[in-house]
Short mmCIF file of C-alpha atoms (C1' of nucleotides) in Angstrom, two decimals:
data_model
loop_
_atom_site.label_atom_id
_atom_site.label_comp_id
_atom_site.label_asym_id
_atom_site.label_seq_id
_atom_site.Cartn_x
_atom_site.Cartn_y
_atom_site.Cartn_z
CA MET A 1 71.97 141.49 79.87
CA VAL A 2 71.85 142.82 83.39
CA LYS A 3 74.33 141.07 85.59
CA SER A 4 72.86 139.42 88.61
CA ASP A 5 74.38 140.19 91.98
CA VAL A 6 73.04 137.04 93.56
CA ILE A 7 75.85 134.89 94.92
CA SER A 8 74.85 131.56 96.35
CA PRO A 9 77.86 129.26 96.73
CA PRO A 10 81.24 130.85 97.15
CA LEU A 11 82.94 130.84 93.77
CA SER A 12 86.64 130.46 93.28
CA ASP A 13 88.38 133.36 91.66
CA CYS A 14 90.38 131.31 89.18
CA LEU A 15 92.26 134.31 87.91
CA HIS A 16 93.88 135.06 91.24
CA CYS A 17 94.00 131.51 92.51
CA PRO A 18 97.38 130.86 94.11
CA MET A 19 97.33 127.41 92.56
CA ARG A 20 96.67 128.51 89.01
CA ALA A 21 100.29 128.12 87.98
CA HIS A 22 100.07 124.45 88.87
CA SER A 23 96.56 123.86 87.59
CA ILE A 24 95.23 122.70 84.27
CA PHE A 25 94.70 126.35 83.40
CA ALA A 26 98.35 127.17 83.85
CA LEU A 27 99.02 127.81 80.18
CA LEU A 28 96.03 130.03 79.52
CA THR A 29 96.35 133.78 79.38
CA PRO A 30 94.50 135.83 82.01
CA THR A 31 92.25 137.07 79.24
CA GLU A 32 91.29 133.57 78.25
CA ILE A 33 90.53 132.66 81.81
CA VAL A 34 88.21 135.60 82.20
CA GLN A 35 86.55 134.74 78.90
CA MET A 36 85.77 131.22 80.00
CA GLN A 37 83.30 132.43 82.57
CA LEU A 38 83.75 129.24 84.49
CA ASP A 39 81.52 128.58 87.43
CA VAL A 40 83.83 127.01 89.94
CA PRO A 41 82.29 126.42 93.36
CA ASP A 42 84.79 126.29 96.15
CA LEU A 43 84.14 123.36 98.48
CA HIS A 44 85.19 123.02 102.10
CA VAL A 45 84.33 119.64 103.52
CA LYS A 46 84.87 117.55 106.63
CA GLY A 47 86.77 114.32 106.77
CA ASP A 48 85.10 111.12 105.55
CA THR A 49 83.03 112.97 102.97
CA VAL A 50 82.26 110.93 99.88
CA LEU A 51 82.75 113.12 96.81
CA TYR A 52 81.55 110.49 94.38
CA ARG A 53 81.21 106.74 94.12
CA GLN A 54 82.68 104.18 91.78
CA GLY A 55 80.21 103.68 88.94
CA ASP A 56 78.36 106.95 89.44
CA PRO A 57 77.61 108.95 86.30
CA ALA A 58 80.38 111.52 86.25
CA ARG A 59 79.20 115.09 86.68
CA TYR A 60 82.09 116.88 88.36
CA ALA A 61 85.83 116.72 88.56
CA TYR A 62 87.83 118.36 91.33
CA THR A 63 91.09 120.08 92.03
CA LEU A 64 92.40 119.44 95.50
CA ARG A 65 93.50 122.70 97.06
CA ALA A 66 94.20 121.51 100.58
CA GLY A 67 93.79 118.33 102.54
CA THR A 68 93.84 114.69 101.48
CA VAL A 69 91.60 112.42 99.43
CA LYS A 70 91.72 108.66 98.97
CA LEU A 71 90.55 106.98 95.77
CA GLN A 72 89.17 103.56 96.47
CA ALA A 73 88.16 100.75 94.20
CA ALA A 74 86.44 97.47 94.85
CA PRO A 75 86.46 94.58 92.44
CA HIS A 76 83.15 93.96 90.68
CA GLN A 77 81.01 96.53 92.44
CA SER A 78 81.11 94.27 95.48
CA LYS A 79 80.66 95.87 98.86
CA ASP A 80 83.86 94.26 100.05
CA GLN A 81 86.38 96.12 102.05
CA PRO A 82 87.66 98.47 99.38
CA HIS A 83 91.29 98.97 98.55
CA THR A 84 92.80 102.43 98.27
CA ILE A 85 94.29 102.88 94.82
CA ARG A 86 95.68 106.35 95.21
CA LEU A 87 96.20 109.09 97.77
CA LEU A 88 95.83 112.66 96.62
CA ARG A 89 97.25 115.85 98.02
CA HIS A 90 97.62 119.54 97.36
CA GLY A 91 97.35 120.23 93.65
CA ASP A 92 96.17 116.81 92.53
CA LEU A 93 93.21 116.31 90.22
CA LEU A 94 90.42 113.82 90.65
CA GLY A 95 87.40 112.67 88.75
CA PHE A 96 88.76 113.56 85.33
CA GLU A 97 88.35 110.03 84.07
CA GLY A 98 84.69 110.99 83.79
CA LEU A 99 85.68 113.16 80.87
CA THR A 100 86.15 110.13 78.63
CA LEU A 101 84.49 107.31 80.53
CA ASN A 102 81.28 109.04 81.65
CA ARG A 103 81.38 107.13 84.92
CA HIS A 104 83.70 107.44 87.87
CA SER A 105 86.06 104.56 88.18
CA HIS A 106 86.76 105.11 91.89
CA THR A 107 85.11 106.18 95.07
CA ALA A 108 86.61 109.42 96.37
CA VAL A 109 86.65 110.01 100.13
CA THR A 110 88.22 112.90 102.00
CA ILE A 111 90.64 112.29 104.84
CA GLY A 112 90.45 115.17 107.27
CA GLU A 113 89.22 118.63 106.40
CA THR A 114 89.59 119.31 102.74
CA ASP A 115 89.28 122.17 100.31
CA LEU A 116 88.45 121.64 96.64
CA CYS A 117 87.40 123.34 93.43
CA GLN A 118 84.47 121.69 91.73
CA LEU A 119 84.57 121.69 87.93
CA ASP A 120 81.58 120.86 85.78
CA LEU A 121 82.68 118.12 83.41
CA ALA A 122 80.34 119.17 80.62
CA GLU A 123 81.68 122.72 80.64
CA LEU A 124 85.21 121.49 80.99
CA SER A 125 84.80 119.16 78.06
CA ALA A 126 83.68 122.04 75.89
CA TYR A 127 86.55 124.29 76.91
CA SER A 128 89.12 121.58 76.50
CA GLN A 129 88.02 121.27 72.87
CA LYS A 130 88.53 124.97 72.44
CA TYR A 131 91.82 125.26 74.31
CA PRO A 132 94.06 122.26 73.60
CA ALA A 133 96.36 123.47 76.35
CA ILE A 134 93.77 122.35 78.88
CA LYS A 135 93.50 118.91 77.38
CA ASN A 136 97.26 118.56 77.29
CA ALA A 137 97.54 119.57 80.91
CA ILE A 138 95.02 116.92 81.89
CA TYR A 139 96.80 114.28 79.86
CA ALA A 140 100.09 115.18 81.44
CA ARG A 141 98.56 114.52 84.84
CA TRP A 142 97.40 111.13 83.66
CA GLN A 143 100.85 110.22 82.59
CA ASN A 144 101.97 111.25 86.01
CA ALA A 145 99.31 109.16 87.67
CA LEU A 146 100.46 106.19 85.61
CA GLN A 147 104.00 106.68 86.87
CA GLU A 148 102.80 106.74 90.41
CA ALA A 149 100.62 103.71 89.95
CA GLU A 150 103.58 101.81 88.60
CA THR A 151 105.72 102.82 91.53
CA GLN A 152 103.06 101.53 93.86
CA LEU A 153 102.80 98.30 91.84
CA LEU A 154 106.47 97.80 92.45
CA GLU A 155 106.10 98.35 96.17
CA LEU A 156 103.15 96.00 96.53
CA GLY A 157 104.66 93.35 94.33
CA ALA A 158 108.24 93.36 95.48
CA LYS A 159 108.50 94.63 99.05
CA LYS A 160 107.38 93.29 102.36
CA ALA A 161 105.59 95.20 105.05
CA GLU A 162 108.57 96.87 106.73
CA ALA A 163 110.04 98.22 103.50
CA ARG A 164 106.66 99.11 102.07
CA ILE A 165 105.74 101.26 105.06
CA ALA A 166 109.15 102.89 105.17
CA ALA A 167 108.99 103.69 101.46
CA PHE A 168 105.55 105.16 101.83
CA LEU A 169 106.55 107.43 104.70
CA CYS A 170 109.53 108.67 102.70
CA ARG A 171 107.36 109.38 99.69
CA TRP A 172 104.80 111.15 101.83
CA CYS A 173 107.36 113.42 103.41
CA SER A 174 109.54 113.93 100.36
CA VAL A 175 107.70 117.05 99.22
CA PHE A 176 108.65 118.80 102.44
CA PRO A 177 112.12 119.88 103.53
CA ASP A 178 114.06 117.09 105.22
CA GLY A 179 113.58 116.89 108.95
CA SER A 180 110.53 119.14 109.02
CA SER A 181 107.24 118.29 110.60
CA VAL A 182 104.77 117.09 107.98
CA PRO A 183 100.96 117.08 108.12
CA PHE A 184 99.76 113.49 108.38
CA PRO A 185 95.99 113.02 108.59
CA LEU A 186 95.99 109.27 107.81
CA ASN A 187 95.14 106.79 110.51
CA ARG A 188 96.39 103.22 110.72
CA ASN A 189 93.42 101.97 108.78
CA ASP A 190 93.94 104.39 105.90
CA LEU A 191 97.52 103.24 105.72
CA SER A 192 96.61 99.59 105.76
CA GLU A 193 94.11 99.98 102.94
CA TYR A 194 96.67 101.70 100.77
CA LEU A 195 99.56 99.39 101.56
CA GLY A 196 97.64 96.14 101.38
CA LEU A 197 98.28 95.14 105.00
CA SER A 198 96.21 94.64 108.13
CA THR A 199 95.81 97.61 110.46
CA GLU A 200 97.46 95.66 113.23
CA HIS A 201 100.47 94.88 111.13
CA VAL A 202 100.85 98.54 110.16
CA SER A 203 100.48 99.51 113.78
CA ARG A 204 103.17 97.07 114.85
CA TRP A 205 105.71 98.44 112.39
CA MET A 206 104.84 102.06 113.11
CA ALA A 207 105.27 101.40 116.79
CA HIS A 208 108.57 99.72 116.02
CA PHE A 209 109.77 102.68 113.94
CA LYS A 210 108.84 105.03 116.75
CA ARG A 211 110.77 102.99 119.28
CA GLU A 212 113.79 103.13 116.97
CA ASN A 213 113.39 106.91 116.67
CA LEU A 214 112.86 106.67 112.94
CA VAL A 215 109.45 108.26 113.22
CA HIS A 216 107.80 110.76 115.55
CA GLU A 217 104.06 111.27 115.51
CA ASN A 218 102.22 114.15 117.04
CA LYS A 219 98.56 114.97 116.64
CA GLY A 220 98.26 114.71 112.89
CA SER A 221 101.83 115.51 112.03
CA LEU A 222 104.88 113.46 111.40
CA LYS A 223 108.64 113.79 111.53
CA ILE A 224 110.90 111.13 110.05
CA ASP A 225 114.55 110.21 109.79
CA TYR A 226 114.51 110.29 106.02
CA VAL A 227 117.94 108.82 105.44
CA ARG A 228 117.59 105.80 107.67
CA LEU A 229 114.02 105.08 106.58
CA MET A 230 115.08 105.24 102.95
CA LYS A 231 117.68 102.61 103.64
CA ILE A 232 115.05 100.36 105.20
CA SER A 233 112.73 100.89 102.26
CA GLN A 234 115.29 99.38 99.92
CA LYS A 235 115.81 96.39 102.13
CA ASP A 236 114.99 92.94 101.03
CA THR A 237 113.38 93.30 97.63
CA SER A 238 112.19 89.77 98.25
CA SER A 239 115.87 89.01 97.74
CA LYS A 240 116.14 86.15 95.36
CA PRO A 241 119.67 85.22 94.42
CA TYR A 242 119.64 86.28 90.81
CA ARG A 243 121.19 84.10 88.22
CA ALA A 244 121.76 86.21 85.14
CA MET B 1 117.81 113.79 44.20
CA VAL B 2 118.14 110.30 42.82
CA LYS B 3 116.27 107.86 44.94
CA SER B 4 118.34 105.06 46.31
CA ASP B 5 117.17 101.55 45.73
CA VAL B 6 119.09 100.18 48.66
CA ILE B 7 116.77 98.49 51.12
CA SER B 8 118.35 97.19 54.26
CA PRO B 9 115.74 96.36 56.93
CA PRO B 10 112.28 95.27 55.86
CA LEU B 11 109.92 98.20 56.18
CA SER B 12 106.33 97.94 57.30
CA ASP B 13 103.74 99.02 54.82
CA CYS B 14 101.70 101.11 57.23
CA LEU B 15 99.03 101.83 54.69
CA HIS B 16 98.03 98.21 54.30
CA CYS B 17 98.90 97.10 57.78
CA PRO B 18 96.14 94.87 59.14
CA MET B 19 96.55 96.54 62.50
CA ARG B 20 96.20 100.09 61.29
CA ALA B 21 92.59 100.37 62.40
CA HIS B 22 93.74 99.71 65.96
CA SER B 23 96.93 101.71 65.83
CA ILE B 24 97.74 105.28 66.69
CA PHE B 25 97.32 106.11 63.01
CA ALA B 26 93.76 104.87 62.96
CA LEU B 27 92.23 108.28 62.47
CA LEU B 28 94.50 109.46 59.69
CA THR B 29 93.39 109.34 56.08
CA PRO B 30 95.30 107.09 53.69
CA THR B 31 96.64 110.19 51.99
CA GLU B 32 98.05 111.52 55.23
CA ILE B 33 99.73 108.23 55.96
CA VAL B 34 101.43 108.20 52.60
CA GLN B 35 102.49 111.80 53.11
CA MET B 36 104.19 111.02 56.37
CA GLN B 37 106.84 108.96 54.66
CA LEU B 38 107.47 107.16 57.89
CA ASP B 39 110.38 104.79 58.07
CA VAL B 40 109.01 101.92 60.08
CA PRO B 41 111.31 98.92 60.35
CA ASP B 42 109.55 95.69 61.00
CA LEU B 43 111.24 93.66 63.73
CA HIS B 44 111.05 89.93 64.29
CA VAL B 45 112.86 88.86 67.40
CA LYS B 46 113.42 85.80 69.56
CA GLY B 47 112.28 85.41 73.11
CA ASP B 48 114.29 87.10 75.89
CA THR B 49 115.32 89.94 73.65
CA VAL B 50 115.82 93.21 75.49
CA LEU B 51 114.27 96.02 73.44
CA TYR B 52 115.44 98.75 75.77
CA ARG B 53 116.46 99.23 79.37
CA GLN B 54 115.09 101.33 82.18
CA GLY B 55 116.96 104.63 82.17
CA ASP B 56 118.17 104.39 78.57
CA PRO B 57 117.83 107.53 76.47
CA ALA B 58 114.63 106.89 74.53
CA ARG B 59 115.14 106.56 70.80
CA TYR B 60 112.36 104.23 69.66
CA ALA B 61 108.87 103.27 70.57
CA TYR B 62 107.19 100.09 69.39
CA THR B 63 103.88 98.67 68.37
CA LEU B 64 103.50 95.03 69.27
CA ARG B 65 102.11 93.14 66.30
CA ALA B 66 102.43 89.61 67.61
CA GLY B 67 103.87 87.89 70.65
CA THR B 68 104.32 89.09 74.20
CA VAL B 69 106.50 91.65 75.97
CA LYS B 70 107.05 92.25 79.68
CA LEU B 71 107.83 95.68 81.07
CA GLN B 72 110.00 95.42 84.13
CA ALA B 73 111.06 97.97 86.66
CA ALA B 74 113.51 97.85 89.50
CA PRO B 75 113.60 100.37 92.31
CA HIS B 76 116.52 102.79 92.14
CA GLN B 77 118.41 101.30 89.20
CA SER B 78 119.40 98.46 91.48
CA LYS B 79 120.18 95.16 89.85
CA ASP B 80 117.72 93.43 92.13
CA GLN B 81 115.37 90.88 90.83
CA PRO B 82 113.09 93.11 88.80
CA HIS B 83 109.34 93.17 89.06
CA THR B 84 107.14 92.97 86.00
CA ILE B 85 104.88 96.01 85.86
CA ARG B 86 102.94 95.19 82.76
CA LEU B 87 102.42 92.46 80.19
CA LEU B 88 101.80 93.52 76.61
CA ARG B 89 100.09 91.70 73.79
CA HIS B 90 98.88 92.12 70.25
CA GLY B 91 98.21 95.76 69.51
CA ASP B 92 99.79 97.26 72.62
CA LEU B 93 102.24 100.15 72.52
CA LEU B 94 105.51 100.41 74.37
CA GLY B 95 108.23 102.94 74.85
CA PHE B 96 106.02 105.97 74.27
CA GLU B 97 106.86 107.44 77.65
CA GLY B 98 110.11 108.42 75.94
CA LEU B 99 108.09 110.98 74.02
CA THR B 100 107.79 113.20 77.08
CA LEU B 101 110.36 111.81 79.49
CA ASN B 102 113.31 111.31 77.13
CA ARG B 103 114.28 108.17 79.02
CA HIS B 104 112.64 104.79 79.20
CA SER B 105 111.04 104.12 82.51
CA HIS B 106 111.02 100.33 82.12
CA THR B 107 113.05 97.52 80.73
CA ALA B 108 111.23 95.80 77.86
CA VAL B 109 111.87 92.10 77.30
CA THR B 110 110.19 89.82 74.80
CA ILE B 111 108.59 86.58 75.88
CA GLY B 112 108.69 84.11 73.04
CA GLU B 113 108.99 85.08 69.39
CA THR B 114 107.73 88.55 68.82
CA ASP B 115 106.95 90.86 65.95
CA LEU B 116 107.06 94.65 66.32
CA CYS B 117 107.04 97.93 64.42
CA GLN B 118 109.82 100.26 65.43
CA LEU B 119 108.94 103.94 65.45
CA ASP B 120 111.50 106.69 65.64
CA LEU B 121 110.52 108.90 68.54
CA ALA B 122 111.95 112.08 67.04
CA GLU B 123 109.95 111.63 63.85
CA LEU B 124 106.90 110.60 65.79
CA SER B 125 107.16 113.65 67.99
CA ALA B 126 107.17 115.89 64.93
CA TYR B 127 104.18 114.19 63.33
CA SER B 128 102.20 114.16 66.53
CA GLN B 129 102.55 117.94 66.60
CA LYS B 130 101.21 118.11 63.09
CA TYR B 131 98.40 115.59 63.49
CA PRO B 132 96.72 115.97 66.89
CA ALA B 133 94.84 112.74 66.18
CA ILE B 134 98.09 110.85 66.74
CA LYS B 135 98.73 112.52 70.05
CA ASN B 136 95.19 111.85 71.17
CA ALA B 137 95.47 108.21 70.23
CA ILE B 138 98.63 107.89 72.31
CA TYR B 139 97.03 109.62 75.27
CA ALA B 140 94.02 107.35 75.06
CA ARG B 141 96.34 104.37 75.38
CA TRP B 142 97.89 105.91 78.47
CA GLN B 143 94.55 106.28 80.07
CA ASN B 144 93.98 102.66 79.30
CA ALA B 145 97.31 101.69 80.79
CA LEU B 146 96.37 103.59 83.93
CA GLN B 147 93.15 101.62 84.20
CA GLU B 148 95.03 98.38 83.88
CA ALA B 149 97.65 99.42 86.38
CA GLU B 150 94.91 100.21 88.86
CA THR B 151 93.28 96.85 88.33
CA GLN B 152 96.58 95.18 89.03
CA LEU B 153 97.06 97.36 92.14
CA LEU B 154 93.79 96.04 93.40
CA GLU B 155 94.81 92.45 92.78
CA LEU B 156 98.18 92.80 94.44
CA GLY B 157 96.83 94.75 97.37
CA ALA B 158 93.66 92.89 98.11
CA LYS B 159 93.91 89.29 96.93
CA LYS B 160 95.95 86.36 98.00
CA ALA B 161 97.83 84.00 95.74
CA GLU B 162 95.00 81.68 94.73
CA ALA B 163 92.62 84.46 93.71
CA ARG B 164 95.37 86.52 92.14
CA ILE B 165 96.45 83.71 89.85
CA ALA B 166 92.88 82.81 88.95
CA ALA B 167 92.08 86.43 88.14
CA PHE B 168 95.14 86.72 85.99
CA LEU B 169 94.33 83.62 83.98
CA CYS B 170 90.80 84.89 83.40
CA ARG B 171 92.09 88.25 82.23
CA TRP B 172 94.64 86.63 79.98
CA CYS B 173 92.05 84.44 78.29
CA SER B 174 89.23 86.95 78.24
CA VAL B 175 90.11 88.33 74.80
CA PHE B 176 89.52 84.89 73.29
CA PRO B 177 86.22 83.05 72.97
CA ASP B 178 85.30 81.12 76.09
CA GLY B 179 86.59 77.59 76.19
CA SER B 180 89.06 78.05 73.35
CA SER B 181 92.73 77.23 73.50
CA VAL B 182 94.76 80.36 74.17
CA PRO B 183 98.44 81.04 73.37
CA PHE B 184 100.39 81.16 76.61
CA PRO B 185 104.12 81.78 76.29
CA LEU B 186 104.72 82.69 79.96
CA ASN B 187 106.60 80.34 82.22
CA ARG B 188 106.16 80.05 85.99
CA ASN B 189 108.86 82.60 86.58
CA ASP B 190 107.26 85.22 84.32
CA LEU B 191 104.03 84.68 86.19
CA SER B 192 105.66 84.99 89.58
CA GLU B 193 107.38 88.25 88.67
CA TYR B 194 104.12 89.75 87.52
CA LEU B 195 101.98 88.48 90.37
CA GLY B 196 104.43 89.21 93.16
CA LEU B 197 104.81 85.59 94.28
CA SER B 198 107.56 83.00 94.34
CA THR B 199 107.83 80.67 91.34
CA GLU B 200 107.26 77.70 93.59
CA HIS B 201 104.08 79.14 94.97
CA VAL B 202 102.76 79.86 91.48
CA SER B 203 103.68 76.35 90.46
CA ARG B 204 101.85 74.86 93.42
CA TRP B 205 98.63 76.67 92.61
CA MET B 206 98.85 76.00 88.89
CA ALA B 207 99.36 72.33 89.62
CA HIS B 208 96.40 72.47 91.95
CA PHE B 209 94.20 74.11 89.30
CA LYS B 210 95.22 71.47 86.82
CA ARG B 211 94.32 68.67 89.22
CA GLU B 212 90.93 70.31 89.71
CA ASN B 213 90.46 70.49 85.93
CA LEU B 214 90.22 74.26 86.06
CA VAL B 215 93.20 74.65 83.78
CA HIS B 216 94.77 72.62 80.99
CA GLU B 217 98.23 73.41 79.71
CA ASN B 218 99.74 72.17 76.50
CA LYS B 219 102.99 73.31 74.91
CA GLY B 220 102.51 77.03 75.10
CA SER B 221 98.76 77.09 75.08
CA LEU B 222 96.11 77.16 77.73
CA LYS B 223 92.49 76.24 78.20
CA ILE B 224 90.57 77.30 81.28
CA ASP B 225 87.23 76.85 82.96
CA TYR B 226 86.44 80.53 82.86
CA VAL B 227 83.34 80.45 85.02
CA ARG B 228 84.76 78.46 87.90
CA LEU B 229 88.09 80.31 87.84
CA MET B 230 86.27 83.62 87.92
CA LYS B 231 84.47 82.53 91.04
CA ILE B 232 87.78 81.65 92.68
CA SER B 233 89.26 84.99 91.68
CA GLN B 234 86.62 86.79 93.70
CA LYS B 235 87.21 84.65 96.73
CA ASP B 236 88.49 86.05 99.92
CA THR B 237 89.21 89.70 99.27
CA SER B 238 91.22 89.52 102.46
CA SER B 239 87.75 89.31 103.98
CA LYS B 240 87.60 91.75 106.81
CA PRO B 241 84.23 91.94 108.51
CA TYR B 242 83.23 95.40 107.44
CA ARG B 243 81.58 97.70 109.88
CA ALA B 244 80.00 100.50 107.90
"C1'" DC C 1 120.97 57.34 76.69
"C1'" DG C 2 122.40 61.28 79.17
"C1'" DT C 3 121.96 66.35 79.70
"C1'" DC C 4 119.61 70.34 80.74
"C1'" DC C 5 116.07 73.21 82.27
"C1'" DA C 6 111.62 74.05 83.83
"C1'" DA C 7 108.01 72.29 86.76
"C1'" DT C 8 106.78 70.03 90.79
"C1'" DT C 9 106.88 68.52 95.55
"C1'" DG C 10 108.10 68.40 100.58
"C1'" DA C 11 109.59 70.19 104.99
"C1'" DA C 12 110.84 73.85 107.76
"C1'" DA C 13 111.33 78.87 108.47
"C1'" DC C 14 109.26 83.10 108.23
"C1'" DA C 15 105.78 86.80 107.35
"C1'" DA C 16 101.35 88.41 107.83
"C1'" DG C 17 96.59 87.98 109.32
"C1'" DT C 18 93.12 87.18 112.93
"C1'" DC C 19 90.98 87.60 117.26
"C1'" DA C 20 90.82 89.34 121.64
"C1'" DA C 21 92.55 92.12 125.27
"C1'" DT C 22 94.64 96.31 126.85
"C1'" DC C 23 96.12 101.03 126.69
"C1'" DT C 24 95.65 105.98 125.85
"C1'" DA C 25 94.02 110.18 124.67
"C1'" DT C 26 90.14 112.74 124.16
"C1'" DG C 27 85.66 114.22 124.98
"C1'" DT C 28 81.18 114.25 127.88
"C1'" DG C 29 78.05 114.71 131.38
"C1'" DG C 30 77.46 115.09 136.07
"C1'" DC D 1 87.08 118.57 138.43
"C1'" DC D 2 86.24 113.86 138.13
"C1'" DA D 3 84.20 109.41 136.49
"C1'" DC D 4 83.09 107.40 132.59
"C1'" DA D 5 82.47 106.39 127.49
"C1'" DT D 6 84.59 106.15 123.16
"C1'" DA D 7 87.61 105.40 119.27
"C1'" DG D 8 92.02 104.59 117.66
"C1'" DA D 9 96.50 102.51 118.70
"C1'" DT D 10 99.02 98.94 120.63
"C1'" DT D 11 100.21 94.37 122.15
"C1'" DG D 12 100.02 89.26 122.67
"C1'" DA D 13 98.96 84.48 121.35
"C1'" DC D 14 97.72 81.86 117.82
"C1'" DT D 15 96.57 80.56 112.86
"C1'" DT D 16 97.15 80.85 108.15
"C1'" DG D 17 99.67 82.01 103.91
"C1'" DT D 18 104.00 82.38 101.60
"C1'" DT D 19 108.82 81.82 100.95
"C1'" DT D 20 112.97 79.30 101.11
"C1'" DC D 21 115.91 75.56 100.32
"C1'" DA D 22 116.67 71.26 98.71
"C1'" DA D 23 115.38 67.26 96.32
"C1'" DT D 24 112.85 65.00 92.60
"C1'" DT D 25 110.37 64.57 88.36
"C1'" DG D 26 109.47 65.09 83.44
"C1'" DG D 27 110.18 66.44 78.93
"C1'" DA D 28 112.82 68.02 74.88
"C1'" DC D 29 116.67 67.33 72.43
"C1'" DG D 30 121.25 66.21 70.84
#
DNA sequence: CGTCCAATTGAAACAAGTCAATCTATGTGG
DNA sequence: CCACATAGATTGACTTGTTTCAATTGGACG
C-alpha cells in the first residue's frame, strides 16, 4: 500500500478546480470527491487537434476548461465536407454520449489552443451509478444541448444568411458584458460550416457588418453592436404573410 | 372515504396498455403501476388541435398513442410564421420539458386525428422522484431527441431541397417494411415548415418525384422507392472539393 | 353544379453558391 | 531590413437554387 510518487501526465486537482461549481461534480461533497480517486489528466492542445472521431469506440469524455471545440458530423460516414453541429466553450462537456452509445456520434476538433480535462468513461460510468447526482448533472447538460440544438434548427430553417450570422454573433457574445471585446478564434470557414453557408458568403456579410460598424474584429477578438445586430437577427423570418 | 363512482373523462388503463412496454413506465412492475394510482385521461382529438403553446406554464405532458404531432417554435414569442422543430409519432413523448423548465418550450399541434395519454406533470414529478426508472426513461428519450435534432441540423445545414425532401421521406417510411404503404397525414405546408422550404418548392419536388415514380401518394398514405430515394438523399452535400 | 382548399405550374425576382482573382497580414530566409 | 511565400479574407462576375406572386388545376363535398 505504498503510495507511488511517480507523476507522468499532469493531473487535474478536481477538489480545487475553479470550475468544479459548474461541473458535473458540483453537487458532490469535498469528501466524496477525494474518495473517488479519479484520474483526470489535464490536456493542453493546439488548434485543429482531433480529440475523437465520429464512430470511434468511446473511451474518454472531456470537460472544456478553456478554448473552443467544434463537433462535426457527416452523413453516413462519408468523407464529405462535414457540417458543424455544435460549438463548445468554457464549461461545456463533450463525448458523454459514449456513456450510453459506446461510440462517439461526432468528430471533435479544437479551434485554437484549448485546455481540457479527460475523463475515463468506464470509471465515470461506475461512479455515476454510485452517485446519482453525477448522472443527473450529465442529463441536465443534455437537456441543455437539446435546447441549443433546437435554437439552431430554428435559425437554419427560418432565417437567411444575414440574420443567421447576426444571431450567431449575438449568441456568441451574449455571455460577455455588452460592448466588451470577446475572444473569437473562429475563422470564416468555421463559421460557414456551422451556419450552413459558403465561406465567401459569410465573408461578404462580415465585411458588410464591419463597414456598417456593427462589428469590429481584431486578431482573434470581436466587438459588436449588440442592440443593432439583434434587430437584424430578427429580420425577415422568411416573412410569409400569415393567414391565421 | 366512500369512493365516488363518477367517471367523467375516459381513463387509460396503464396496466394493460399495449404501449406500456415502450413507455416511460416500461421498467416498473405491474404492482408498482397499480400502486401509483395515476389518473391518466385518454385524449382523442381532431387535427389542428393545439395541445399547448410555447411559453405556457406547463401542466401536462403527453404520450402519443396514435397520429402525428408537430412541435413548433418561433423566435422571441413573435407571431411570425413558426418553424416546425420536430415531428412526433406513435410512442413519442411531448411536453416533458415542463418537468424541469416549468414552461413549454414549443407549441404542440396535432396533424390529423390523434390519440394521446395526458399525464399530470406535478404527479409525474413526484413519482419520478420515487421511481428513478421513470426519470431514467425520460432522460433516455431526451438523448434520443437530441440525436434526432442533430440529424435534422445536418440536413438543414448541408443539403439542398431535393436531397432534404428525399431524406425526410426515407426517414418517415423507415419504420415500416420496405415497399409498404405508409400513413402520411402531412400536407405540403407541414412539410415546408419542417424542412425550411416554401410550400411551392416542396410541391415542385414532390410532383417531380411522383413523375419519376419515386413516390406514390394516395389519400393520406405514401409509398416510396426507398433505395432510389436514399441515393438522391445523399446527393450533393453542398459538394465542396475538400482539401484535407 | 358550384364552392372551397390544397396542390400544381409558370415567370420573374432574389438569395446563395461557385470560380477565379486580388488583397492583406504575417512569417521566412536571405 | 527587404523580397518573397503563404494562408485567410475579400471582392467581382457569373451560375444555380429558392422564393415570391399570381394563375390554374383537381378533388371532395354539399
